[in-house]
Amino acid sequence: RKEVEQDPGPFNVPEGATVAFNCTYSNSASQSFFWYRQDCRKEPKLLMSVYSSGNEDGRFTAQLNRASQYISLLIRDSKLSDSATYLCVVTMNTGFQKLVFGTGTRLLVSP
Amino acid sequence: NAGVTQTPKFRVLKTGQSMTLLCAQDMNHEYMYWYRQDPGMGLRLIHYSVGEGTTAKGEVPDGYNVSRLKKQNFLLGLESAAPSQTSVYFCASSYLFDGELFFGEGSRLTVL
């Protein structure tokens, strides 16, 4: 089982739609969680951290479910500019601390 | 405001050749990382550094060496390139280990 798993997609949605991605992680001792955004042929950039109580940044909402070991990203009112790959990142301690990236979920928003 | 700068951006090598990728950051970050990104594999950590003069192996260190002689620079070396090292390489830095990662624009390496 992969340490961090994401549905690769692509998720094809029309402008204005609401879309949600999940990311599951295998290590119950995982400590920190993040969503990064990566545009085609560009570097990843931090979208938002994920806090235990859940957090919101404009149209984006991130949530953590420790019991089921997954994090989620909800995007409301999708824009064309939201088209990108969304990477889930988890820090975990398996004898030493490490950051593990998921393979990403691709989102395509169409007019 | 440069952030993280990688050179070169593109390189084509023949099998067995050597090369060095340079990463420079101007944010005074302690932590620096080299990742490779391959289709369907996600970002995988090659080597990392927790401060000037330190280096450590990541998930896929074989075939690579690194050095961090100055805090702002992190070099990735390929001593004898192999086709399996064809990839996009990203350098990143962070203030805290589990803080925000700032990435360079990537270096596309092809080994023939």
PDB file of C-alpha atoms in Angstrom:
ATOM      1  CA  ARG A   1       0.000   0.000   0.000  1.00  0.00           C
ATOM      2  CA  LYS A   2       1.296   3.447  -0.883  1.00  0.00           C
ATOM      3  CA  GLU A   3       1.976   5.760   2.019  1.00  0.00           C
ATOM      4  CA  VAL A   4      -0.096   8.522   0.425  1.00  0.00           C
ATOM      5  CA  GLU A   5      -2.722   7.763  -2.209  1.00  0.00           C
ATOM      6  CA  GLN A   6      -4.715  10.019  -4.485  1.00  0.00           C
ATOM      7  CA  ASP A   7      -7.130   9.397  -7.325  1.00  0.00           C
ATOM      8  CA  PRO A   8      -5.162  10.579 -10.379  1.00  0.00           C
ATOM      9  CA  GLY A   9      -8.315  11.770 -12.169  1.00  0.00           C
ATOM     10  CA  PRO A  10      -8.723  13.729 -14.308  1.00  0.00           C
ATOM     11  CA  PHE A  11     -11.757  15.324 -12.767  1.00  0.00           C
ATOM     12  CA  ASN A  12     -13.575  17.170 -15.545  1.00  0.00           C
ATOM     13  CA  VAL A  13     -15.969  19.798 -14.202  1.00  0.00           C
ATOM     14  CA  PRO A  14     -17.734  22.832 -15.685  1.00  0.00           C
ATOM     15  CA  GLU A  15     -17.061  26.336 -14.451  1.00  0.00           C
ATOM     16  CA  GLY A  16     -18.986  27.083 -11.296  1.00  0.00           C
ATOM     17  CA  ALA A  17     -19.110  23.485 -10.124  1.00  0.00           C
ATOM     18  CA  THR A  18     -18.060  22.223  -6.728  1.00  0.00           C
ATOM     19  CA  VAL A  19     -15.458  19.464  -6.712  1.00  0.00           C
ATOM     20  CA  ALA A  20     -13.809  17.498  -3.936  1.00  0.00           C
ATOM     21  CA  PHE A  21     -10.665  15.396  -3.785  1.00  0.00           C
ATOM     22  CA  ASN A  22      -9.578  12.971  -1.113  1.00  0.00           C
ATOM     23  CA  CYS A  23      -6.151  11.790  -0.131  1.00  0.00           C
ATOM     24  CA  THR A  24      -5.574   8.776   2.111  1.00  0.00           C
ATOM     25  CA  TYR A  25      -2.461   8.136   4.167  1.00  0.00           C
ATOM     26  CA  SER A  26      -1.243   4.911   5.728  1.00  0.00           C
ATOM     27  CA  ASN A  27       0.687   6.061   8.798  1.00  0.00           C
ATOM     28  CA  SER A  28      -1.584   6.845  11.728  1.00  0.00           C
ATOM     29  CA  ALA A  29       1.234   8.845  13.338  1.00  0.00           C
ATOM     30  CA  SER A  30       1.288  11.332  10.459  1.00  0.00           C
ATOM     31  CA  GLN A  31       1.653  14.821  11.792  1.00  0.00           C
ATOM     32  CA  SER A  32       1.260  17.573   9.209  1.00  0.00           C
ATOM     33  CA  PHE A  33      -0.816  17.768   6.075  1.00  0.00           C
ATOM     34  CA  PHE A  34      -0.759  20.064   3.087  1.00  0.00           C
ATOM     35  CA  TRP A  35      -2.262  20.608  -0.336  1.00  0.00           C
ATOM     36  CA  TYR A  36       0.037  21.855  -3.081  1.00  0.00           C
ATOM     37  CA  ARG A  37      -0.968  22.952  -6.554  1.00  0.00           C
ATOM     38  CA  GLN A  38       1.119  22.191  -9.615  1.00  0.00           C
ATOM     39  CA  ASP A  39       0.406  23.724 -13.004  1.00  0.00           C
ATOM     40  CA  CYS A  40       1.493  21.873 -16.130  1.00  0.00           C
ATOM     41  CA  ARG A  41       5.292  21.868 -16.448  1.00  0.00           C
ATOM     42  CA  LYS A  42       5.654  24.160 -13.447  1.00  0.00           C
ATOM     43  CA  GLU A  43       6.843  23.743  -9.897  1.00  0.00           C
ATOM     44  CA  PRO A  44       4.479  22.850  -7.033  1.00  0.00           C
ATOM     45  CA  LYS A  45       3.274  25.694  -4.838  1.00  0.00           C
ATOM     46  CA  LEU A  46       1.616  25.542  -1.454  1.00  0.00           C
ATOM     47  CA  LEU A  47      -2.145  25.925  -1.691  1.00  0.00           C
ATOM     48  CA  MET A  48      -2.986  25.459   1.967  1.00  0.00           C
ATOM     49  CA  SER A  49      -2.072  23.629   5.121  1.00  0.00           C
ATOM     50  CA  VAL A  50      -4.667  21.307   6.624  1.00  0.00           C
ATOM     51  CA  TYR A  51      -5.486  21.769  10.282  1.00  0.00           C
ATOM     52  CA  SER A  52      -7.241  19.333  12.590  1.00  0.00           C
ATOM     53  CA  SER A  53     -10.259  21.603  12.905  1.00  0.00           C
ATOM     54  CA  GLY A  54     -10.493  22.123   9.157  1.00  0.00           C
ATOM     55  CA  ASN A  55      -9.741  25.392   7.444  1.00  0.00           C
ATOM     56  CA  GLU A  56     -11.039  27.543   4.665  1.00  0.00           C
ATOM     57  CA  ASP A  57      -9.366  29.987   2.297  1.00  0.00           C
ATOM     58  CA  GLY A  58     -11.833  31.668  -0.001  1.00  0.00           C
ATOM     59  CA  ARG A  59     -13.313  29.018  -2.277  1.00  0.00           C
ATOM     60  CA  PHE A  60     -11.061  26.301  -0.895  1.00  0.00           C
ATOM     61  CA  THR A  61     -11.807  24.178   2.171  1.00  0.00           C
ATOM     62  CA  ALA A  62      -9.466  21.557   3.582  1.00  0.00           C
ATOM     63  CA  GLN A  63     -10.420  18.950   6.145  1.00  0.00           C
ATOM     64  CA  LEU A  64      -8.637  16.232   8.075  1.00  0.00           C
ATOM     65  CA  ASN A  65     -10.216  12.978   9.223  1.00  0.00           C
ATOM     66  CA  ARG A  66      -7.701  11.248  11.480  1.00  0.00           C
ATOM     67  CA  ALA A  67     -10.009   8.331  12.304  1.00  0.00           C
ATOM     68  CA  SER A  68     -10.289   7.337   8.646  1.00  0.00           C
ATOM     69  CA  GLN A  69      -6.835   8.667   7.764  1.00  0.00           C
ATOM     70  CA  TYR A  70      -7.674  10.976   4.920  1.00  0.00           C
ATOM     71  CA  ILE A  71      -7.613  14.634   4.062  1.00  0.00           C
ATOM     72  CA  SER A  72      -9.901  16.365   1.625  1.00  0.00           C
ATOM     73  CA  LEU A  73      -9.922  19.468  -0.529  1.00  0.00           C
ATOM     74  CA  LEU A  74     -13.170  21.090  -1.593  1.00  0.00           C
ATOM     75  CA  ILE A  75     -13.212  23.708  -4.323  1.00  0.00           C
ATOM     76  CA  ARG A  76     -16.399  25.738  -4.714  1.00  0.00           C
ATOM     77  CA  ASP A  77     -17.388  27.808  -7.749  1.00  0.00           C
ATOM     78  CA  SER A  78     -14.620  26.345  -9.903  1.00  0.00           C
ATOM     79  CA  LYS A  79     -12.748  28.718 -12.199  1.00  0.00           C
ATOM     80  CA  LEU A  80     -10.906  27.917 -15.410  1.00  0.00           C
ATOM     81  CA  SER A  81      -7.737  28.955 -13.592  1.00  0.00           C
ATOM     82  CA  ASP A  82      -8.240  26.154 -11.049  1.00  0.00           C
ATOM     83  CA  SER A  83      -7.212  23.630 -13.710  1.00  0.00           C
ATOM     84  CA  ALA A  84      -4.063  22.051 -12.313  1.00  0.00           C
ATOM     85  CA  THR A  85      -2.792  19.008 -10.474  1.00  0.00           C
ATOM     86  CA  TYR A  86      -3.377  18.993  -6.721  1.00  0.00           C
ATOM     87  CA  LEU A  87      -0.753  17.241  -4.629  1.00  0.00           C
ATOM     88  CA  CYS A  88      -1.380  15.908  -1.162  1.00  0.00           C
ATOM     89  CA  VAL A  89       1.616  16.061   1.177  1.00  0.00           C
ATOM     90  CA  VAL A  90       1.922  14.311   4.521  1.00  0.00           C
ATOM     91  CA  THR A  91       4.701  14.359   7.072  1.00  0.00           C
ATOM     92  CA  MET A  92       5.251  11.141   8.930  1.00  0.00           C
ATOM     93  CA  ASN A  93       7.753   9.617  11.319  1.00  0.00           C
ATOM     94  CA  THR A  94       8.897   6.119  10.382  1.00  0.00           C
ATOM     95  CA  GLY A  95      12.032   6.136  12.485  1.00  0.00           C
ATOM     96  CA  PHE A  96      12.901   9.474  10.935  1.00  0.00           C
ATOM     97  CA  GLN A  97      10.714  12.332   9.829  1.00  0.00           C
ATOM     98  CA  LYS A  98       9.851  12.545   6.181  1.00  0.00           C
ATOM     99  CA  LEU A  99       7.571  14.378   3.806  1.00  0.00           C
ATOM    100  CA  VAL A 100       5.630  12.158   1.426  1.00  0.00           C
ATOM    101  CA  PHE A 101       3.957  13.445  -1.709  1.00  0.00           C
ATOM    102  CA  GLY A 102       0.949  11.881  -3.335  1.00  0.00           C
ATOM    103  CA  THR A 103       1.022  11.460  -7.098  1.00  0.00           C
ATOM    104  CA  GLY A 104      -1.582  14.165  -7.521  1.00  0.00           C
ATOM    105  CA  THR A 105      -5.149  14.594  -8.733  1.00  0.00           C
ATOM    106  CA  ARG A 106      -5.638  16.376 -12.024  1.00  0.00           C
ATOM    107  CA  LEU A 107      -8.496  18.860 -12.308  1.00  0.00           C
ATOM    108  CA  LEU A 108      -9.775  20.213 -15.616  1.00  0.00           C
ATOM    109  CA  VAL A 109     -12.330  23.016 -15.465  1.00  0.00           C
ATOM    110  CA  SER A 110     -14.106  23.693 -18.737  1.00  0.00           C
ATOM    111  CA  PRO A 111     -16.190  26.704 -19.903  1.00  0.00           C
TER     112      PRO A 111
ATOM    113  CA  ASN B   1      12.862  38.434  -5.180  1.00  0.00           C
ATOM    114  CA  ALA B   2      14.445  35.282  -6.658  1.00  0.00           C
ATOM    115  CA  GLY B   3      13.419  32.635  -4.091  1.00  0.00           C
ATOM    116  CA  VAL B   4      14.833  29.305  -5.297  1.00  0.00           C
ATOM    117  CA  THR B   5      16.826  29.236  -8.508  1.00  0.00           C
ATOM    118  CA  GLN B   6      17.946  26.098 -10.334  1.00  0.00           C
ATOM    119  CA  THR B   7      20.491  25.820 -13.120  1.00  0.00           C
ATOM    120  CA  PRO B   8      20.509  24.529 -15.755  1.00  0.00           C
ATOM    121  CA  LYS B   9      16.832  24.395 -16.756  1.00  0.00           C
ATOM    122  CA  PHE B  10      17.422  21.772 -19.464  1.00  0.00           C
ATOM    123  CA  ARG B  11      20.227  19.337 -20.178  1.00  0.00           C
ATOM    124  CA  VAL B  12      20.778  16.357 -22.428  1.00  0.00           C
ATOM    125  CA  LEU B  13      23.479  13.896 -21.407  1.00  0.00           C
ATOM    126  CA  LYS B  14      24.891  10.715 -22.853  1.00  0.00           C
ATOM    127  CA  THR B  15      25.042   7.617 -20.690  1.00  0.00           C
ATOM    128  CA  GLY B  16      28.117   7.737 -18.480  1.00  0.00           C
ATOM    129  CA  GLN B  17      28.554  11.499 -18.522  1.00  0.00           C
ATOM    130  CA  SER B  18      28.588  13.499 -15.329  1.00  0.00           C
ATOM    131  CA  MET B  19      26.921  16.761 -14.426  1.00  0.00           C
ATOM    132  CA  THR B  20      25.988  18.989 -11.505  1.00  0.00           C
ATOM    133  CA  LEU B  21      22.697  20.737 -10.860  1.00  0.00           C
ATOM    134  CA  LEU B  22      22.943  23.900  -8.813  1.00  0.00           C
ATOM    135  CA  CYS B  23      20.251  25.166  -6.468  1.00  0.00           C
ATOM    136  CA  ALA B  24      20.440  28.554  -4.822  1.00  0.00           C
ATOM    137  CA  GLN B  25      18.006  30.104  -2.331  1.00  0.00           C
ATOM    138  CA  ASP B  26      17.979  33.625  -0.958  1.00  0.00           C
ATOM    139  CA  MET B  27      15.527  33.104   1.924  1.00  0.00           C
ATOM    140  CA  ASN B  28      18.087  32.002   4.524  1.00  0.00           C
ATOM    141  CA  HIS B  29      16.365  28.628   4.866  1.00  0.00           C
ATOM    142  CA  GLU B  30      18.083  25.856   6.786  1.00  0.00           C
ATOM    143  CA  TYR B  31      16.397  22.976   4.977  1.00  0.00           C
ATOM    144  CA  MET B  32      17.037  22.190   1.344  1.00  0.00           C
ATOM    145  CA  TYR B  33      15.899  19.234  -0.749  1.00  0.00           C
ATOM    146  CA  TRP B  34      16.349  17.608  -4.124  1.00  0.00           C
ATOM    147  CA  TYR B  35      13.363  15.773  -5.605  1.00  0.00           C
ATOM    148  CA  ARG B  36      12.781  14.001  -8.859  1.00  0.00           C
ATOM    149  CA  GLN B  37       9.377  13.815 -10.502  1.00  0.00           C
ATOM    150  CA  ASP B  38       8.425  11.071 -12.912  1.00  0.00           C
ATOM    151  CA  PRO B  39       5.025  10.356 -14.493  1.00  0.00           C
ATOM    152  CA  GLY B  40       2.818   8.328 -12.156  1.00  0.00           C
ATOM    153  CA  MET B  41       5.434   8.349  -9.401  1.00  0.00           C
ATOM    154  CA  GLY B  42       4.958  11.687  -7.741  1.00  0.00           C
ATOM    155  CA  LEU B  43       7.797  13.639  -6.202  1.00  0.00           C
ATOM    156  CA  ARG B  44      10.468  11.445  -4.641  1.00  0.00           C
ATOM    157  CA  LEU B  45      13.151  12.755  -2.304  1.00  0.00           C
ATOM    158  CA  ILE B  46      16.709  12.125  -3.463  1.00  0.00           C
ATOM    159  CA  HIS B  47      18.775  13.882  -0.784  1.00  0.00           C
ATOM    160  CA  TYR B  48      18.206  16.648   1.694  1.00  0.00           C
ATOM    161  CA  SER B  49      20.117  18.939   4.020  1.00  0.00           C
ATOM    162  CA  VAL B  50      19.188  20.316   7.417  1.00  0.00           C
ATOM    163  CA  GLY B  51      21.866  22.982   7.414  1.00  0.00           C
ATOM    164  CA  GLU B  52      25.194  24.102   6.004  1.00  0.00           C
ATOM    165  CA  GLY B  53      27.674  21.258   5.851  1.00  0.00           C
ATOM    166  CA  THR B  54      25.041  18.526   6.342  1.00  0.00           C
ATOM    167  CA  THR B  55      23.466  16.113   3.887  1.00  0.00           C
ATOM    168  CA  ALA B  56      21.287  13.036   4.242  1.00  0.00           C
ATOM    169  CA  LYS B  57      19.845  10.371   1.979  1.00  0.00           C
ATOM    170  CA  GLY B  58      16.253  10.443   0.953  1.00  0.00           C
ATOM    171  CA  GLU B  59      14.062   7.840  -0.685  1.00  0.00           C
ATOM    172  CA  VAL B  60      16.024   7.364  -3.937  1.00  0.00           C
ATOM    173  CA  PRO B  61      19.672   8.414  -3.353  1.00  0.00           C
ATOM    174  CA  ASP B  62      21.485   5.843  -5.509  1.00  0.00           C
ATOM    175  CA  GLY B  63      23.464   7.338  -8.375  1.00  0.00           C
ATOM    176  CA  TYR B  64      23.428  10.857  -6.898  1.00  0.00           C
ATOM    177  CA  ASN B  65      25.676  12.842  -4.604  1.00  0.00           C
ATOM    178  CA  VAL B  66      25.080  16.201  -2.949  1.00  0.00           C
ATOM    179  CA  SER B  67      26.992  18.923  -1.191  1.00  0.00           C
ATOM    180  CA  ARG B  68      25.992  21.923   0.906  1.00  0.00           C
ATOM    181  CA  LEU B  69      29.162  23.909   1.421  1.00  0.00           C
ATOM    182  CA  LYS B  70      27.271  27.191   1.721  1.00  0.00           C
ATOM    183  CA  LYS B  71      23.906  27.667   3.374  1.00  0.00           C
ATOM    184  CA  GLN B  72      22.341  29.154   0.272  1.00  0.00           C
ATOM    185  CA  ASN B  73      23.522  26.493  -2.186  1.00  0.00           C
ATOM    186  CA  PHE B  74      22.680  22.810  -2.573  1.00  0.00           C
ATOM    187  CA  LEU B  75      24.379  20.900  -5.391  1.00  0.00           C
ATOM    188  CA  LEU B  76      23.178  17.634  -6.917  1.00  0.00           C
ATOM    189  CA  GLY B  77      25.719  15.591  -8.814  1.00  0.00           C
ATOM    190  CA  LEU B  78      25.327  12.696 -11.209  1.00  0.00           C
ATOM    191  CA  GLU B  79      28.684  10.923 -11.487  1.00  0.00           C
ATOM    192  CA  SER B  80      27.774   8.528 -14.294  1.00  0.00           C
ATOM    193  CA  ALA B  81      24.390   9.301 -15.804  1.00  0.00           C
ATOM    194  CA  ALA B  82      22.016   6.476 -16.727  1.00  0.00           C
ATOM    195  CA  PRO B  83      18.821   6.575 -18.818  1.00  0.00           C
ATOM    196  CA  SER B  84      16.853   5.792 -15.619  1.00  0.00           C
ATOM    197  CA  GLN B  85      17.885   9.235 -14.375  1.00  0.00           C
ATOM    198  CA  THR B  86      15.905  10.956 -17.108  1.00  0.00           C
ATOM    199  CA  SER B  87      13.491  13.044 -15.071  1.00  0.00           C
ATOM    200  CA  VAL B  88      12.467  16.494 -13.911  1.00  0.00           C
ATOM    201  CA  TYR B  89      14.490  17.547 -10.889  1.00  0.00           C
ATOM    202  CA  PHE B  90      13.145  20.032  -8.370  1.00  0.00           C
ATOM    203  CA  CYS B  91      15.070  21.749  -5.658  1.00  0.00           C
ATOM    204  CA  ALA B  92      13.164  23.079  -2.669  1.00  0.00           C
ATOM    205  CA  SER B  93      13.886  24.873   0.568  1.00  0.00           C
ATOM    206  CA  SER B  94      11.982  25.455   3.771  1.00  0.00           C
ATOM    207  CA  TYR B  95      12.362  27.305   7.039  1.00  0.00           C
ATOM    208  CA  LEU B  96      10.961  24.402   9.077  1.00  0.00           C
ATOM    209  CA  PHE B  97      11.026  20.706   8.227  1.00  0.00           C
ATOM    210  CA  ASP B  98       7.240  20.564   7.993  1.00  0.00           C
ATOM    211  CA  GLY B  99       6.826  24.133   6.848  1.00  0.00           C
ATOM    212  CA  GLU B 100       6.039  25.462   3.413  1.00  0.00           C
ATOM    213  CA  LEU B 101       8.315  24.158   0.686  1.00  0.00           C
ATOM    214  CA  PHE B 102       9.502  26.692  -1.873  1.00  0.00           C
ATOM    215  CA  PHE B 103      10.420  25.039  -5.148  1.00  0.00           C
ATOM    216  CA  GLY B 104      12.664  26.045  -7.984  1.00  0.00           C
ATOM    217  CA  GLU B 105      11.302  25.960 -11.522  1.00  0.00           C
ATOM    218  CA  GLY B 106      12.730  22.520 -12.203  1.00  0.00           C
ATOM    219  CA  SER B 107      15.522  21.094 -14.322  1.00  0.00           C
ATOM    220  CA  ARG B 108      14.618  18.742 -17.155  1.00  0.00           C
ATOM    221  CA  LEU B 109      17.322  16.144 -17.662  1.00  0.00           C
ATOM    222  CA  THR B 110      17.402  13.633 -20.496  1.00  0.00           C
ATOM    223  CA  VAL B 111      19.972  10.845 -20.523  1.00  0.00           C
ATOM    224  CA  LEU B 112      20.411   9.112 -23.879  1.00  0.00           C
TER     225      LEU B 112
END
